[in-house]
Amino acid sequence: MERGFTIDPRYLPTMGSRRDKDDGPSYGDLLQASTTSTLGNLRYGLPLQFETLAGTLSEEDERQYIRGLRQTASKAARQAPGGPASWEEFTSGKAGLGEFISENLVSSLPYSAGVLAGGAGGFALGGPGGAVAGAALGGTPQFSSQNVARSVEEKGRLSEQAASRSLFVAPAQGAAEFLITRYIPGLRGLLGATAGEAGNILTRTAKSIGKAGATEGTAEVAQQAGERYSAGLALNDADAAREFVASFGTGFFVGGALGSFGGVRGRKSEDPNSISNEELAADVDNDLQTPLLPAPSFVTDSAGRTATGGEGVDRVDDARARQ
């Protein structure tokens, strides 16, 4: 999904745009705001969802949870006015490529924590398959609460249908978020990818950037579609198309930046039957220094005949004995 906060900027007209200010939010501001958003959604969104589905939600609790979600979004917007550079700001030239990538990457860190933790734990228990399952499970609370916050933002409250949809799509959103690890050295082994791309480092890096960007861009579109579905929004109108384009573009460049490290290869596992270049060179040296056959020796008998040492000498001695 698009990195940022759960509240749409048009609902915060007094907050202004970060591009209208001389100094935009720092990376620390973005990280703080994203953490505030993540924790606030979990704190208020999950109980709102659970009690809605369980049929135990009182009117007072509903007002409290909704108020908490709105206060969370407002607080995050104050901490980093305008949030990270948007796709529109990047494509219009108001934000540079490095600024666009770095700000969105920093803002994504809190959102990815549960997914990465779940993936690592799942890998320890069940290998690559367990990693995907763990990422889906670990990401469910975050994405489910994010979906709830979007529903409240768009509709003003959370219906039972929206609560069900938010929970239903969350595991898939978490699993999609985890796919980018395939192109990050140190993490790609979690999905069973133990080697980088083929070719020299430039070729490997270019391939990794393209594949990582496409993977993350597609994942972002899927996550955004899940968010809109949860909120009961159309998936085929002009607003949806704009969101999907922005999500894919953001994911492509952020994912491509992470995939740029895919050109770096880790050390290959050693074949127990292979030998190193050093061992091979030592064997060749030994072979060159060791004669293939014993050096011949020459012996002359009493009759003036000459023979080589070893077996030939024995034959000469036998002939002399018969004479």
CSV table of C-alpha atoms in Angstrom, one decimal:
chain,number,residue,atom,x,y,z
A,1,MET,CA,0.0,0.0,0.0
A,2,GLU,CA,1.0,3.6,-0.3
A,3,ARG,CA,3.4,4.5,2.5
A,4,GLY,CA,2.0,7.3,4.7
A,5,PHE,CA,-0.8,7.7,7.2
A,6,THR,CA,-4.3,6.4,7.4
A,7,ILE,CA,-6.0,9.7,7.0
A,8,ASP,CA,-6.4,11.3,3.6
A,9,PRO,CA,-4.6,14.7,3.3
A,10,ARG,CA,-7.8,16.3,2.1
A,11,TYR,CA,-9.3,15.8,5.6
A,12,LEU,CA,-6.5,17.8,7.1
A,13,PRO,CA,-6.6,21.1,5.2
A,14,THR,CA,-4.9,23.0,8.1
A,15,MET,CA,-1.9,20.7,8.1
A,16,GLY,CA,-0.5,22.0,4.7
A,17,SER,CA,1.8,20.2,2.4
A,18,ARG,CA,5.4,19.4,3.2
A,19,ARG,CA,6.4,20.9,-0.1
A,20,ASP,CA,4.9,24.3,0.9
A,21,LYS,CA,7.5,24.5,3.7
A,22,ASP,CA,11.2,25.3,3.5
A,23,ASP,CA,12.1,22.3,5.6
A,24,GLY,CA,10.2,19.1,5.2
A,25,PRO,CA,10.0,16.4,7.8
A,26,SER,CA,13.2,14.7,8.8
A,27,TYR,CA,13.7,11.0,8.6
A,28,GLY,CA,13.3,10.9,12.4
A,29,ASP,CA,10.0,12.7,12.0
A,30,LEU,CA,8.8,10.3,9.4
A,31,LEU,CA,9.8,7.3,11.4
A,32,GLN,CA,8.1,8.7,14.5
A,33,ALA,CA,4.9,9.5,12.7
A,34,SER,CA,4.8,6.1,11.0
A,35,THR,CA,5.3,4.4,14.4
A,36,THR,CA,2.6,6.5,15.9
A,37,SER,CA,0.2,5.5,13.1
A,38,THR,CA,1.1,1.8,13.3
A,39,LEU,CA,0.7,1.5,17.1
A,40,GLY,CA,-2.4,3.7,17.2
A,41,ASN,CA,-4.1,1.6,14.6
A,42,LEU,CA,-3.3,-1.6,16.5
A,43,ARG,CA,-4.4,0.0,19.8
A,44,TYR,CA,-7.8,1.2,18.5
A,45,GLY,CA,-8.4,-0.6,15.3
A,46,LEU,CA,-8.1,-4.2,16.5
A,47,PRO,CA,-10.5,-4.0,19.5
A,48,LEU,CA,-12.9,-2.1,17.3
A,49,GLN,CA,-12.8,-4.9,14.7
A,50,PHE,CA,-12.9,-7.8,17.3
A,51,GLU,CA,-15.9,-6.4,19.2
A,52,THR,CA,-17.7,-5.6,16.0
A,53,LEU,CA,-17.3,-9.2,14.8
A,54,ALA,CA,-18.2,-10.6,18.3
A,55,GLY,CA,-21.3,-8.4,18.5
A,56,THR,CA,-20.2,-7.0,21.9
A,57,LEU,CA,-19.4,-3.4,20.8
A,58,SER,CA,-21.2,-0.7,22.8
A,59,GLU,CA,-21.9,2.7,21.4
A,60,GLU,CA,-19.6,4.3,23.9
A,61,ASP,CA,-16.7,2.0,23.0
A,62,GLU,CA,-17.3,2.5,19.3
A,63,ARG,CA,-17.1,6.3,19.8
A,64,GLN,CA,-13.9,5.8,21.8
A,65,TYR,CA,-12.2,3.6,19.3
A,66,ILE,CA,-13.1,5.8,16.3
A,67,ARG,CA,-12.0,8.9,18.2
A,68,GLY,CA,-8.7,7.2,19.0
A,69,LEU,CA,-8.1,6.3,15.3
A,70,ARG,CA,-8.7,9.9,14.2
A,71,GLN,CA,-6.5,11.3,17.0
A,72,THR,CA,-3.8,8.9,15.9
A,73,ALA,CA,-3.9,10.1,12.3
A,74,SER,CA,-3.9,13.7,13.3
A,75,LYS,CA,-1.0,13.2,15.7
A,76,ALA,CA,1.0,11.4,13.0
A,77,ALA,CA,0.2,14.2,10.5
A,78,ARG,CA,1.5,16.8,13.0
A,79,GLN,CA,4.7,14.9,13.6
A,80,ALA,CA,5.5,14.8,9.9
A,81,PRO,CA,3.4,17.3,8.0
A,82,GLY,CA,2.5,15.9,4.5
A,83,GLY,CA,4.1,12.6,5.3
A,84,PRO,CA,6.7,11.0,2.9
A,85,ALA,CA,7.0,12.3,-0.6
A,86,SER,CA,4.0,11.2,-2.6
A,87,TRP,CA,3.9,9.7,-6.1
A,88,GLU,CA,2.3,12.9,-7.4
A,89,GLU,CA,5.1,15.1,-5.9
A,90,PHE,CA,7.7,12.9,-7.5
A,91,THR,CA,6.1,12.8,-10.9
A,92,SER,CA,5.5,16.6,-10.9
A,93,GLY,CA,9.2,17.2,-10.0
A,94,LYS,CA,8.5,18.6,-6.5
A,95,ALA,CA,10.4,15.7,-5.0
A,96,GLY,CA,13.6,14.1,-6.3
A,97,LEU,CA,14.1,10.4,-6.8
A,98,GLY,CA,16.4,10.0,-3.8
A,99,GLU,CA,14.1,11.9,-1.6
A,100,PHE,CA,11.1,10.0,-2.8
A,101,ILE,CA,12.7,6.6,-2.3
A,102,SER,CA,14.4,7.3,1.1
A,103,GLU,CA,11.4,8.9,2.7
A,104,ASN,CA,9.0,6.1,1.7
A,105,LEU,CA,11.5,3.5,2.7
A,106,VAL,CA,11.9,5.0,6.2
A,107,SER,CA,8.2,5.4,6.6
A,108,SER,CA,7.6,1.7,5.7
A,109,LEU,CA,9.9,0.3,8.4
A,110,PRO,CA,7.3,0.1,11.3
A,111,TYR,CA,4.7,-1.4,8.9
A,112,SER,CA,7.1,-4.2,8.0
A,113,ALA,CA,8.3,-5.1,11.5
A,114,GLY,CA,5.6,-7.7,12.2
A,115,VAL,CA,5.9,-9.3,8.7
A,116,LEU,CA,9.7,-9.7,9.0
A,117,ALA,CA,9.5,-11.0,12.6
A,118,GLY,CA,6.8,-13.5,11.6
A,119,GLY,CA,8.7,-14.6,8.5
A,120,ALA,CA,12.0,-15.2,10.4
A,121,GLY,CA,10.2,-17.2,13.1
A,122,GLY,CA,8.3,-19.2,10.5
A,123,PHE,CA,11.5,-20.0,8.6
A,124,ALA,CA,13.1,-21.3,11.8
A,125,LEU,CA,10.2,-23.7,12.2
A,126,GLY,CA,9.3,-24.7,8.7
A,127,GLY,CA,11.8,-23.3,6.1
A,128,PRO,CA,10.7,-21.2,3.2
A,129,GLY,CA,7.1,-22.3,3.4
A,130,GLY,CA,7.0,-21.6,7.1
A,131,ALA,CA,8.5,-18.2,6.4
A,132,VAL,CA,5.6,-17.2,4.1
A,133,ALA,CA,3.1,-18.5,6.6
A,134,GLY,CA,4.8,-16.7,9.4
A,135,ALA,CA,4.9,-13.5,7.5
A,136,ALA,CA,1.2,-13.8,6.7
A,137,LEU,CA,0.4,-14.4,10.4
A,138,GLY,CA,2.8,-11.7,11.7
A,139,GLY,CA,1.4,-9.1,9.3
A,140,THR,CA,-2.2,-9.8,9.9
A,141,PRO,CA,-2.6,-7.5,13.0
A,142,GLN,CA,-0.9,-4.6,11.2
A,143,PHE,CA,-2.7,-4.9,7.9
A,144,SER,CA,-6.1,-5.7,9.5
A,145,SER,CA,-5.9,-2.6,11.7
A,146,GLN,CA,-4.8,-0.6,8.7
A,147,ASN,CA,-7.8,-1.8,6.8
A,148,VAL,CA,-10.1,-0.9,9.7
A,149,ALA,CA,-8.6,2.6,9.9
A,150,ARG,CA,-9.2,3.1,6.1
A,151,SER,CA,-12.8,1.9,6.5
A,152,VAL,CA,-13.4,4.4,9.4
A,153,GLU,CA,-11.7,7.1,7.3
A,154,GLU,CA,-13.9,6.6,4.3
A,155,LYS,CA,-17.3,5.6,6.0
A,156,GLY,CA,-17.1,7.2,9.4
A,157,ARG,CA,-17.6,3.9,11.2
A,158,LEU,CA,-16.8,0.2,10.9
A,159,SER,CA,-19.6,-2.1,9.6
A,160,GLU,CA,-19.6,-5.8,10.4
A,161,GLN,CA,-19.0,-6.5,6.7
A,162,ALA,CA,-16.0,-4.2,6.6
A,163,ALA,CA,-14.6,-5.8,9.8
A,164,SER,CA,-14.8,-9.2,8.2
A,165,ARG,CA,-13.3,-8.1,4.9
A,166,SER,CA,-10.4,-6.3,6.8
A,167,LEU,CA,-9.5,-9.5,8.6
A,168,PHE,CA,-10.0,-11.7,5.5
A,169,VAL,CA,-7.5,-10.0,3.3
A,170,ALA,CA,-4.9,-9.2,5.9
A,171,PRO,CA,-2.9,-12.5,5.7
A,172,ALA,CA,-2.5,-12.1,2.0
A,173,GLN,CA,-1.4,-8.5,2.4
A,174,GLY,CA,1.2,-9.7,4.9
A,175,ALA,CA,2.5,-12.4,2.7
A,176,ALA,CA,2.8,-10.0,-0.3
A,177,GLU,CA,4.8,-7.6,1.8
A,178,PHE,CA,7.3,-10.4,2.5
A,179,LEU,CA,8.1,-11.3,-1.1
A,180,ILE,CA,10.7,-8.4,-1.4
A,181,THR,CA,13.0,-10.3,0.9
A,182,ARG,CA,13.9,-12.6,-2.0
A,183,TYR,CA,16.1,-9.8,-3.4
A,184,ILE,CA,17.8,-8.6,-0.2
A,185,PRO,CA,21.1,-10.2,0.7
A,186,GLY,CA,20.9,-11.7,4.2
A,187,LEU,CA,17.1,-12.1,4.0
A,188,ARG,CA,16.7,-13.9,0.6
A,189,GLY,CA,17.5,-17.2,2.1
A,190,LEU,CA,14.2,-17.0,4.0
A,191,LEU,CA,12.4,-17.8,0.7
A,192,GLY,CA,14.9,-20.4,-0.4
A,193,ALA,CA,16.8,-18.1,-2.8
A,194,THR,CA,20.5,-18.8,-1.9
A,195,ALA,CA,22.1,-17.2,-4.9
A,196,GLY,CA,21.8,-13.9,-6.8
A,197,GLU,CA,21.3,-13.3,-10.5
A,198,ALA,CA,23.6,-14.8,-13.1
A,199,GLY,CA,26.2,-12.6,-14.9
A,200,ASN,CA,28.6,-9.9,-13.9
A,201,ILE,CA,27.8,-7.5,-11.0
A,202,LEU,CA,26.3,-4.9,-13.3
A,203,THR,CA,24.0,-7.4,-15.0
A,204,ARG,CA,23.1,-9.0,-11.8
A,205,THR,CA,22.2,-5.7,-10.2
A,206,ALA,CA,20.1,-4.5,-13.2
A,207,LYS,CA,18.1,-7.8,-13.2
A,208,SER,CA,17.7,-7.7,-9.4
A,209,ILE,CA,16.5,-4.1,-9.5
A,210,GLY,CA,13.9,-4.8,-12.2
A,211,LYS,CA,12.6,-8.0,-10.6
A,212,ALA,CA,12.5,-6.5,-7.1
A,213,GLY,CA,10.8,-3.4,-8.3
A,214,ALA,CA,8.1,-5.4,-10.2
A,215,THR,CA,7.6,-7.7,-7.2
A,216,GLU,CA,7.2,-4.9,-4.7
A,217,GLY,CA,5.1,-2.8,-7.0
A,218,THR,CA,2.7,-5.7,-7.6
A,219,ALA,CA,2.6,-6.4,-3.9
A,220,GLU,CA,1.7,-2.8,-3.2
A,221,VAL,CA,-1.1,-2.8,-5.7
A,222,ALA,CA,-2.5,-6.0,-4.1
A,223,GLN,CA,-2.3,-4.5,-0.7
A,224,GLN,CA,-4.0,-1.3,-1.8
A,225,ALA,CA,-6.7,-3.3,-3.5
A,226,GLY,CA,-7.3,-5.2,-0.3
A,227,GLU,CA,-7.6,-2.0,1.6
A,228,ARG,CA,-10.1,-0.6,-0.8
A,229,TYR,CA,-12.1,-3.8,-0.8
A,230,SER,CA,-12.2,-3.8,3.0
A,231,ALA,CA,-13.6,-0.2,3.0
A,232,GLY,CA,-16.2,-1.1,0.4
A,233,LEU,CA,-14.6,1.1,-2.2
A,234,ALA,CA,-14.7,0.4,-6.0
A,235,LEU,CA,-11.7,-1.3,-7.5
A,236,ASN,CA,-12.4,-0.2,-11.1
A,237,ASP,CA,-13.1,3.5,-11.0
A,238,ALA,CA,-10.8,6.5,-11.6
A,239,ASP,CA,-9.8,6.9,-7.9
A,240,ALA,CA,-8.8,3.2,-7.7
A,241,ALA,CA,-6.7,3.5,-10.9
A,242,ARG,CA,-4.9,6.6,-9.5
A,243,GLU,CA,-4.2,4.7,-6.2
A,244,PHE,CA,-3.0,1.6,-8.0
A,245,VAL,CA,-0.7,3.6,-10.3
A,246,ALA,CA,0.7,5.5,-7.3
A,247,SER,CA,1.1,2.2,-5.3
A,248,PHE,CA,2.9,0.4,-8.1
A,249,GLY,CA,5.2,3.4,-8.8
A,250,THR,CA,6.1,3.8,-5.2
A,251,GLY,CA,6.6,0.1,-4.7
A,252,PHE,CA,8.7,-0.2,-7.9
A,253,PHE,CA,11.2,2.4,-6.9
A,254,VAL,CA,11.4,1.5,-3.2
A,255,GLY,CA,11.6,-2.2,-4.1
A,256,GLY,CA,14.1,-1.5,-6.9
A,257,ALA,CA,16.3,0.4,-4.4
A,258,LEU,CA,16.3,-2.6,-2.1
A,259,GLY,CA,16.9,-5.0,-5.0
A,260,SER,CA,20.0,-3.1,-6.0
A,261,PHE,CA,21.8,-5.1,-3.4
A,262,GLY,CA,20.8,-8.3,-5.2
A,263,GLY,CA,23.9,-7.9,-7.4
A,264,VAL,CA,26.0,-8.9,-4.4
A,265,ARG,CA,26.5,-12.6,-4.2
A,266,GLY,CA,27.0,-14.4,-1.0
A,267,ARG,CA,29.7,-17.0,-0.6
A,268,LYS,CA,28.7,-20.2,-2.4
A,269,SER,CA,28.3,-23.4,-0.3
A,270,GLU,CA,31.3,-25.7,-0.8
A,271,ASP,CA,31.0,-29.0,-2.5
A,272,PRO,CA,32.4,-31.7,-0.2
A,273,ASN,CA,33.9,-33.4,-3.3
A,274,SER,CA,35.6,-30.3,-4.7
A,275,ILE,CA,39.1,-29.0,-4.0
A,276,SER,CA,40.2,-25.4,-3.8
A,277,ASN,CA,42.5,-23.8,-6.3
A,278,GLU,CA,45.3,-23.7,-3.7
A,279,GLU,CA,44.9,-27.5,-3.2
A,280,LEU,CA,45.0,-28.1,-6.9
A,281,ALA,CA,48.2,-26.0,-7.3
A,282,ALA,CA,49.9,-27.9,-4.5
A,283,ASP,CA,49.0,-31.3,-6.1
A,284,VAL,CA,50.5,-30.1,-9.5
A,285,ASP,CA,53.7,-29.0,-7.8
A,286,ASN,CA,54.1,-32.3,-6.1
A,287,ASP,CA,53.5,-34.2,-9.3
A,288,LEU,CA,56.1,-32.1,-11.1
A,289,GLN,CA,58.7,-32.7,-8.4
A,290,THR,CA,58.0,-36.4,-8.2
A,291,PRO,CA,59.5,-38.5,-11.1
A,292,LEU,CA,56.9,-40.6,-12.9
A,293,LEU,CA,59.5,-43.5,-13.2
A,294,PRO,CA,62.7,-44.3,-11.2
A,295,ALA,CA,65.8,-42.7,-12.7
A,296,PRO,CA,67.6,-45.4,-14.8
A,297,SER,CA,71.0,-46.7,-13.8
A,298,PHE,CA,73.5,-48.3,-16.2
A,299,VAL,CA,75.6,-51.4,-15.4
A,300,THR,CA,78.3,-53.0,-17.7
A,301,ASP,CA,79.0,-56.8,-17.3
A,302,SER,CA,82.3,-58.5,-17.8
A,303,ALA,CA,81.7,-59.0,-21.5
A,304,GLY,CA,81.2,-55.3,-22.0
A,305,ARG,CA,77.5,-55.4,-22.4
A,306,THR,CA,75.4,-52.5,-20.8
A,307,ALA,CA,72.0,-52.8,-19.2
A,308,THR,CA,69.8,-50.5,-17.1
A,309,GLY,CA,69.5,-51.1,-13.4
A,310,GLY,CA,66.7,-53.0,-11.8
A,311,GLU,CA,65.2,-55.9,-13.6
A,312,GLY,CA,67.7,-55.6,-16.5
A,313,VAL,CA,70.7,-56.0,-14.1
A,314,ASP,CA,69.2,-59.2,-12.8
A,315,ARG,CA,68.9,-60.6,-16.4
A,316,VAL,CA,72.6,-59.8,-17.0
A,317,ASP,CA,73.6,-61.5,-13.8
A,318,ASP,CA,71.6,-64.6,-14.8
A,319,ALA,CA,73.3,-64.8,-18.2
A,320,ARG,CA,76.8,-64.6,-16.6
A,321,ALA,CA,75.8,-67.5,-14.2
A,322,ARG,CA,74.8,-69.7,-17.1
A,323,GLN,CA,78.1,-69.1,-19.0
